[in-house]
Tab-separated table of C-alpha atoms in Angstrom:
chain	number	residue	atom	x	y	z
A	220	UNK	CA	-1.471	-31.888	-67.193
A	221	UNK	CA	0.035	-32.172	-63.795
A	222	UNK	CA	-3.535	-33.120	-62.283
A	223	UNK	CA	-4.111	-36.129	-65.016
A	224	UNK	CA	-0.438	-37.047	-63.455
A	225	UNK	CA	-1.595	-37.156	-60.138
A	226	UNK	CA	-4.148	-40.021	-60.998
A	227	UNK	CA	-2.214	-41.975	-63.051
A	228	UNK	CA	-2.806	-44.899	-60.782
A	229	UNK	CA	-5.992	-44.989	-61.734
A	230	UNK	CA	-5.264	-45.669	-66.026
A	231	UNK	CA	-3.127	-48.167	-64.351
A	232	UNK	CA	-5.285	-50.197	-62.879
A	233	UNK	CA	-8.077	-49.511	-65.387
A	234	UNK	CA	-5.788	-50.451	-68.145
A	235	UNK	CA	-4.621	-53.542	-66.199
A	236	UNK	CA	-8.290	-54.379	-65.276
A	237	UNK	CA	-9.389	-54.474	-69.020
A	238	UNK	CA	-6.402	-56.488	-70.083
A	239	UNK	CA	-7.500	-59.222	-67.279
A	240	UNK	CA	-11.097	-59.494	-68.394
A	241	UNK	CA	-9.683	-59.766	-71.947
A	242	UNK	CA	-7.624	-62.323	-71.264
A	243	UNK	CA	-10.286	-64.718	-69.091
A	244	UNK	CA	-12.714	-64.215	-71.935
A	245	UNK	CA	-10.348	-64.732	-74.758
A	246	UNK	CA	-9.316	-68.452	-72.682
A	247	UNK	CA	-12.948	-69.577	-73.551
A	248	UNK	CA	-12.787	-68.452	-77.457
A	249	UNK	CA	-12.707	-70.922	-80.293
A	250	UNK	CA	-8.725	-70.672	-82.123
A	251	UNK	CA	-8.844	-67.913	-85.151
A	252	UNK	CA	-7.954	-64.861	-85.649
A	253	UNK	CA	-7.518	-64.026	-81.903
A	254	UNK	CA	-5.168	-67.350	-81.792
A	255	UNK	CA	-1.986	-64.622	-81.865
A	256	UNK	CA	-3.601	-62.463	-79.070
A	257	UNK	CA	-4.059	-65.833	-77.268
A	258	UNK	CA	-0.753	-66.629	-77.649
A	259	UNK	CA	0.312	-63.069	-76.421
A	260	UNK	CA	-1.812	-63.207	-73.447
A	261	UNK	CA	-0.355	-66.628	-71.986
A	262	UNK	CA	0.245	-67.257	-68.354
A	263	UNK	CA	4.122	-66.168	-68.679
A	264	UNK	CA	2.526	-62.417	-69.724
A	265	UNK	CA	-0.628	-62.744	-67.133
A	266	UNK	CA	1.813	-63.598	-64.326
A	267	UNK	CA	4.020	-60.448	-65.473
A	268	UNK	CA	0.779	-58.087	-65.436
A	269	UNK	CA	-0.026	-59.485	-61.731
A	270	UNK	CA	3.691	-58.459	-60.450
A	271	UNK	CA	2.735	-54.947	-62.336
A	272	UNK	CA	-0.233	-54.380	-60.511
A	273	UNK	CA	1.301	-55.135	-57.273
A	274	UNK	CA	3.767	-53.211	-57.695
A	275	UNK	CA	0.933	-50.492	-58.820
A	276	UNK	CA	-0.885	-51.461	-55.185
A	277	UNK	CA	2.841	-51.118	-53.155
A	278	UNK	CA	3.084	-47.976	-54.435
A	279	UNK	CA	-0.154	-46.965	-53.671
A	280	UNK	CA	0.425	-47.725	-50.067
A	281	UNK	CA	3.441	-46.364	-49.820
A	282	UNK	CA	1.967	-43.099	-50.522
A	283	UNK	CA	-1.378	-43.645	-48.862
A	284	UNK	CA	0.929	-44.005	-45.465
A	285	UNK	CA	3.115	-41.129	-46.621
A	286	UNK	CA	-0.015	-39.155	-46.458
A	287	UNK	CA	-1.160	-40.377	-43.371
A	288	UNK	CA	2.035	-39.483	-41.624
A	289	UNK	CA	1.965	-35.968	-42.740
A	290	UNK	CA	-1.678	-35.874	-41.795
A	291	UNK	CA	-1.027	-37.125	-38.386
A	292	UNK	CA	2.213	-34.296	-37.472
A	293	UNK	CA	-0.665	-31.515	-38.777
A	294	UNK	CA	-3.374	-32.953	-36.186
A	295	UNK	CA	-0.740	-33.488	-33.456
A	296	UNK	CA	0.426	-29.721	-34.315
A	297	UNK	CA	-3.514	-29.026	-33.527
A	298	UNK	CA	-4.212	-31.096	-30.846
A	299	UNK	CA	-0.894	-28.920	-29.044
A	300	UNK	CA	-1.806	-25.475	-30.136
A	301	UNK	CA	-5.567	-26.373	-28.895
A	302	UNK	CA	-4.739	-27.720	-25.513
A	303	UNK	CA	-4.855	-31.515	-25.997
A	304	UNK	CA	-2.958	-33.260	-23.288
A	305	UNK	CA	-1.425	-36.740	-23.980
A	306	UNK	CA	-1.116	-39.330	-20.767
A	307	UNK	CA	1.070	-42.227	-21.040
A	308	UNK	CA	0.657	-44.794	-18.328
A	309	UNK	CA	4.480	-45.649	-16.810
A	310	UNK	CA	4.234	-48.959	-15.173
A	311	UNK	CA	7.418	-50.177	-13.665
A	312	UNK	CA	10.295	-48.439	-11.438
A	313	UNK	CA	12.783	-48.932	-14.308
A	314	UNK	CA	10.548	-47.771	-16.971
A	315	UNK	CA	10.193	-44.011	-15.041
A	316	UNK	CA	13.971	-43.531	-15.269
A	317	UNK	CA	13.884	-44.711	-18.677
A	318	UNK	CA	11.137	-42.234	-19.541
A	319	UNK	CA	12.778	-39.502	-17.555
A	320	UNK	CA	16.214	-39.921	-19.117
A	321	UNK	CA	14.495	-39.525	-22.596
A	322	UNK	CA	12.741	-36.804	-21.674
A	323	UNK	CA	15.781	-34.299	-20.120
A	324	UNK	CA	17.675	-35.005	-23.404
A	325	UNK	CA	14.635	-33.074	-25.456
A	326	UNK	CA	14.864	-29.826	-22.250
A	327	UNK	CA	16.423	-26.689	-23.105
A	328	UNK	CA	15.926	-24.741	-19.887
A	329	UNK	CA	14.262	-25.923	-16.955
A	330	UNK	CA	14.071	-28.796	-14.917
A	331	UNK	CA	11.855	-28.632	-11.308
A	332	UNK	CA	11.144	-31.378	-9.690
A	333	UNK	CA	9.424	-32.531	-6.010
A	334	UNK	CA	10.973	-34.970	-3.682
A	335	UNK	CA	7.870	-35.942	-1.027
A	336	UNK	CA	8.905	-39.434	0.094
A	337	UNK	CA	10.148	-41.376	3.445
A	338	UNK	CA	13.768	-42.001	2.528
A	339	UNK	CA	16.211	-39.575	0.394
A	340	UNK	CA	16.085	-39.496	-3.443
A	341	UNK	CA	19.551	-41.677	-3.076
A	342	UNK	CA	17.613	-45.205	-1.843
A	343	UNK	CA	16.158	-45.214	-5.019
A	344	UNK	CA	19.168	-47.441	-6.713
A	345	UNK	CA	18.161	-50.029	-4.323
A	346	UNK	CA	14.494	-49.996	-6.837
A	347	UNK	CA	16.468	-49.576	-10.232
A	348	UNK	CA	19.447	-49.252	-11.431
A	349	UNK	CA	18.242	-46.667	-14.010
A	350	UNK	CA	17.623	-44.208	-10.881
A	351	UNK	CA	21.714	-43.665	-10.718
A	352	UNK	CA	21.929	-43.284	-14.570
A	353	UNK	CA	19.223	-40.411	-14.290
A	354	UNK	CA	20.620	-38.278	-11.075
A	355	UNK	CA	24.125	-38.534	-12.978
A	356	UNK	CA	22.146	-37.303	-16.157
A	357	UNK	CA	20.782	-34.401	-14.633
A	358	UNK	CA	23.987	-33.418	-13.083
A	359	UNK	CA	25.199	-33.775	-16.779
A	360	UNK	CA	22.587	-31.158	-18.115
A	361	UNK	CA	22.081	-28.771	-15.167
A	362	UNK	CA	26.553	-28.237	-16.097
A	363	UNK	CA	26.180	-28.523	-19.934
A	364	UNK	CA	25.217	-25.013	-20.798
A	365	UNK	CA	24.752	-21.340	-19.162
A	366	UNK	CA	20.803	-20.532	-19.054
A	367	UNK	CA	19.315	-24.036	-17.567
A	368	UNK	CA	18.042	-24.417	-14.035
A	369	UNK	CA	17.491	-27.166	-11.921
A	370	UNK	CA	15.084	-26.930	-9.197
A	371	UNK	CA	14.373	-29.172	-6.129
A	372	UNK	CA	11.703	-29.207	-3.490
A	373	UNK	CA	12.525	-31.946	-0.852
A	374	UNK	CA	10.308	-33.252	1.615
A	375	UNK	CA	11.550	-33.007	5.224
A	376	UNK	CA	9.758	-35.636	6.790
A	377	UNK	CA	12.307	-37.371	8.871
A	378	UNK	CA	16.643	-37.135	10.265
A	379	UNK	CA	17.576	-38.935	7.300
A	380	UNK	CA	15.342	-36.651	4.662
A	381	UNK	CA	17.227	-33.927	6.975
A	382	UNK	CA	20.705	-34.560	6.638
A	383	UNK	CA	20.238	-35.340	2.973
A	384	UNK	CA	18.889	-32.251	1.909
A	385	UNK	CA	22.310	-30.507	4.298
A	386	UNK	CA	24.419	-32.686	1.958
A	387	UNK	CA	22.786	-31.270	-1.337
A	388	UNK	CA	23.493	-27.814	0.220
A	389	UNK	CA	26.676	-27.964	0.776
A	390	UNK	CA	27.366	-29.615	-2.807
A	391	UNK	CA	25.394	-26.772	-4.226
A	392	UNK	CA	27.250	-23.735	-2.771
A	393	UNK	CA	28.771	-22.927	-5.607
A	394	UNK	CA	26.561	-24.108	-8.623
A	395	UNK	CA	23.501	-20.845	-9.314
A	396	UNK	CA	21.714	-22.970	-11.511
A	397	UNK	CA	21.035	-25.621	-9.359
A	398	UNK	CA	19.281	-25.040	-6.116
A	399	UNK	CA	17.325	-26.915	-3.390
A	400	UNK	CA	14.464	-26.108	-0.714
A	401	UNK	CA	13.157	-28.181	2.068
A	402	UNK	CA	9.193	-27.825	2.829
A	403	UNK	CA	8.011	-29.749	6.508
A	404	UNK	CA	6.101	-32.907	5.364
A	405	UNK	CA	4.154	-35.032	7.724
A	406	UNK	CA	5.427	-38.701	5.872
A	407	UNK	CA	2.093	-40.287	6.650
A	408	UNK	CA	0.386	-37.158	4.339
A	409	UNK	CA	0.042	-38.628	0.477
A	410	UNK	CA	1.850	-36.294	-1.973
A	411	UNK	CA	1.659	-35.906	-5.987
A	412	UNK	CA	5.455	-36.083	-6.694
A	413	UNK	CA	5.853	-34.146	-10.078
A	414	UNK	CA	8.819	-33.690	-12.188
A	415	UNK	CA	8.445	-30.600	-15.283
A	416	UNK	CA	10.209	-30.588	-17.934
A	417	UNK	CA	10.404	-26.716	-19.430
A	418	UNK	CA	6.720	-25.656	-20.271
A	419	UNK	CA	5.147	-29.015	-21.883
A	420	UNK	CA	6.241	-32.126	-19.744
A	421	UNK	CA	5.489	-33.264	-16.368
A	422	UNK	CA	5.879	-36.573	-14.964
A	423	UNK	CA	3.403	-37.115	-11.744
A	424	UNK	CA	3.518	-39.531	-9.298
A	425	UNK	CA	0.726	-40.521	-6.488
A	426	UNK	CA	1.373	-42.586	-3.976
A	427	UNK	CA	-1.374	-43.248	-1.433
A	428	UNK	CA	1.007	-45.140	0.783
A	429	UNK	CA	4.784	-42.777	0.780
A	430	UNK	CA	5.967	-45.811	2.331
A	431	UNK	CA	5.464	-48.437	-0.321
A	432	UNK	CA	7.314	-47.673	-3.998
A	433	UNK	CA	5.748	-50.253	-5.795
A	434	UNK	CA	2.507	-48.843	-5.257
A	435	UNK	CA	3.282	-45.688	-6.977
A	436	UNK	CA	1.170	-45.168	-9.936
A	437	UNK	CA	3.119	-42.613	-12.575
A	438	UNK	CA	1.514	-40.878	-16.224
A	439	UNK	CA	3.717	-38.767	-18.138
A	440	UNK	CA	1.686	-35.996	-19.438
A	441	UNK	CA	2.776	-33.795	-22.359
A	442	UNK	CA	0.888	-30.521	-23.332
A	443	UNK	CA	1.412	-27.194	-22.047
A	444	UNK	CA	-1.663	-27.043	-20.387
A	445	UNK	CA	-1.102	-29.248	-17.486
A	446	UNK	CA	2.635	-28.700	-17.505
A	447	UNK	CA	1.078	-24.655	-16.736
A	448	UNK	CA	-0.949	-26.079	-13.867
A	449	UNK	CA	1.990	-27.942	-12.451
A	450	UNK	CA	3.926	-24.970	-12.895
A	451	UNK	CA	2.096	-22.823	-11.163
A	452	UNK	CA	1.548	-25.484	-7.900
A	453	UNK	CA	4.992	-25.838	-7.786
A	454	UNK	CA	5.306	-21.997	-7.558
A	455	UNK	CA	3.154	-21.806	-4.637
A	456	UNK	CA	5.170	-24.722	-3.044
A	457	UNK	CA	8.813	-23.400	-3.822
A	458	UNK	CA	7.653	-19.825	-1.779
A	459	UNK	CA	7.072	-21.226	1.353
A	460	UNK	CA	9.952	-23.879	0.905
A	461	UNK	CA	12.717	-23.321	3.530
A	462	UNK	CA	16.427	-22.010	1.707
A	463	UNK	CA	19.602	-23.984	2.254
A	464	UNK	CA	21.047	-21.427	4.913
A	465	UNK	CA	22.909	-19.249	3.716
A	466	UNK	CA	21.737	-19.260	-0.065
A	467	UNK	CA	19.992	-16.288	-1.805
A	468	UNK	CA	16.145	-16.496	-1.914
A	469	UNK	CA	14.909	-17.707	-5.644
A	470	UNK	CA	11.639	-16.669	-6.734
A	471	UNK	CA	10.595	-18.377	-9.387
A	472	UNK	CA	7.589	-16.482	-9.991
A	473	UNK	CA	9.144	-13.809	-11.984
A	474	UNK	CA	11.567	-15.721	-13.448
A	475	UNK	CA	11.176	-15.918	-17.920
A	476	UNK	CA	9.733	-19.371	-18.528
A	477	UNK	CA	10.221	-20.754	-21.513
A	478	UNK	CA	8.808	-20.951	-23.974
């Protein structure tokens, strides 16, 4: 019974088709004994049957796209569990904080993050003003909850790179879950700037000129398998970074990831 249900669109239509073809042919049949089934079958009823079988048709598609979402969450379950990696192409300066903002309110644990670039994270509001909204976002979620960490490796290129990265020492003397090493950087050398997001987001960022922002082509990438890759070349990077002085060493290595 239930599987006759399941088609019942298709007496629908059937029944609507025959009552159409009736209807055309019965327009070209001499008055008689068919004159009352004429009369039933005026445009008044035809017009009636038409709204019927569009509704018939909406709900059709309704379901159809029902379907199709349900359809698409079970590939896009796949796709994750089998290693497919999605890229999404950021274009503007605005956009990246935008994206970035999104992204840290879907983290549970971990946020690590590069800083290879001429001038300290803090000239960025110059570019956009979305680069204040994220850095005060972050602060937000590294102090929102016990269990998240928020790791920085900061280029050293330069004084100003220098003294910034003293600053963020000082401000983090007292805050575990947040901590900071510098790594030497030659500011002429090209770097993939990378910010990951627990185990299955990382933004990167190339930049063949450090120099020149607007230049700086940037993908968001989500699937575990390159946020494991960036994980693990952030690893290497973060044990040969240089401590604030006086802060504990942080290996990372050992640390539970999550997921």
């Amino acid at each position: 019974m239930l599987s006759y249900l399941s088609e019942w669109h298709h007496y629908v239509y059937g029944i609507l088709t025959f009552v159409f073809i009736g209807a055309y042919v019965l327009h070209f049949l001499p008055q008689g004994k068919l004159g009352k089934l004429k009369a039933i079958l005026e445009t008044e009823t035809i017009l009636m049957l038409v709204l019927i079988f569009v509704a018939v048709i909406a709900a059709r598609v309704e379901h159809i796209g029902k379907k199709a979402d349900i359809r698409w969450e079970q590939a896009s379950d796949l796709f994750r569990r089998e290693g497919f990696q999605e890229f999404k192409s950021i274009t503007s300066t605005d956009q990246i904080f935008r994206e970035l903002s999104d992204a840290l309110s879907d983290t549970d644990k971990e946020v690590w993050a590069t800083g290879f670039r001429p001038d300290p994270p803090k000239t960025l509001k110059s570019y956009s003003p979305g680069a204040a909204q994220w850095y005060e976002n972050l602060d937000k979620w590294t102090n929102a909850q016990s269990g998240r960490t928020y790791l920085r490796l900061v280029g050293l290129s330069n004084d100003a790179n220098h003294d910034w990265f003293k600053e963020e020492c000082t401000k983090q003397e007292n805050i575990s879950n947040r901590v900071f090493k510098g790594l030497e950087w030659n500011k002429e050398t090209p770097f993939i700037n990378m910010i990951i997001f627990d185990d299955d987001v990382v933004f990167l960022m190339f930049r063949s000129d450090p120099a020149l922002i607007e230049q700086t082509i940037r993908y968001k990438v989500s699937g575990k398998e390159m946020t494991r890759l960036a994980r693990e070349w952030f690893q290497a990077l973060w044990e040969i970074g240089q401590s604030c002085e006086g802060a504990k060493e942080l290996s990372i290595t050992s640390q539970n990831k999550s997921g």
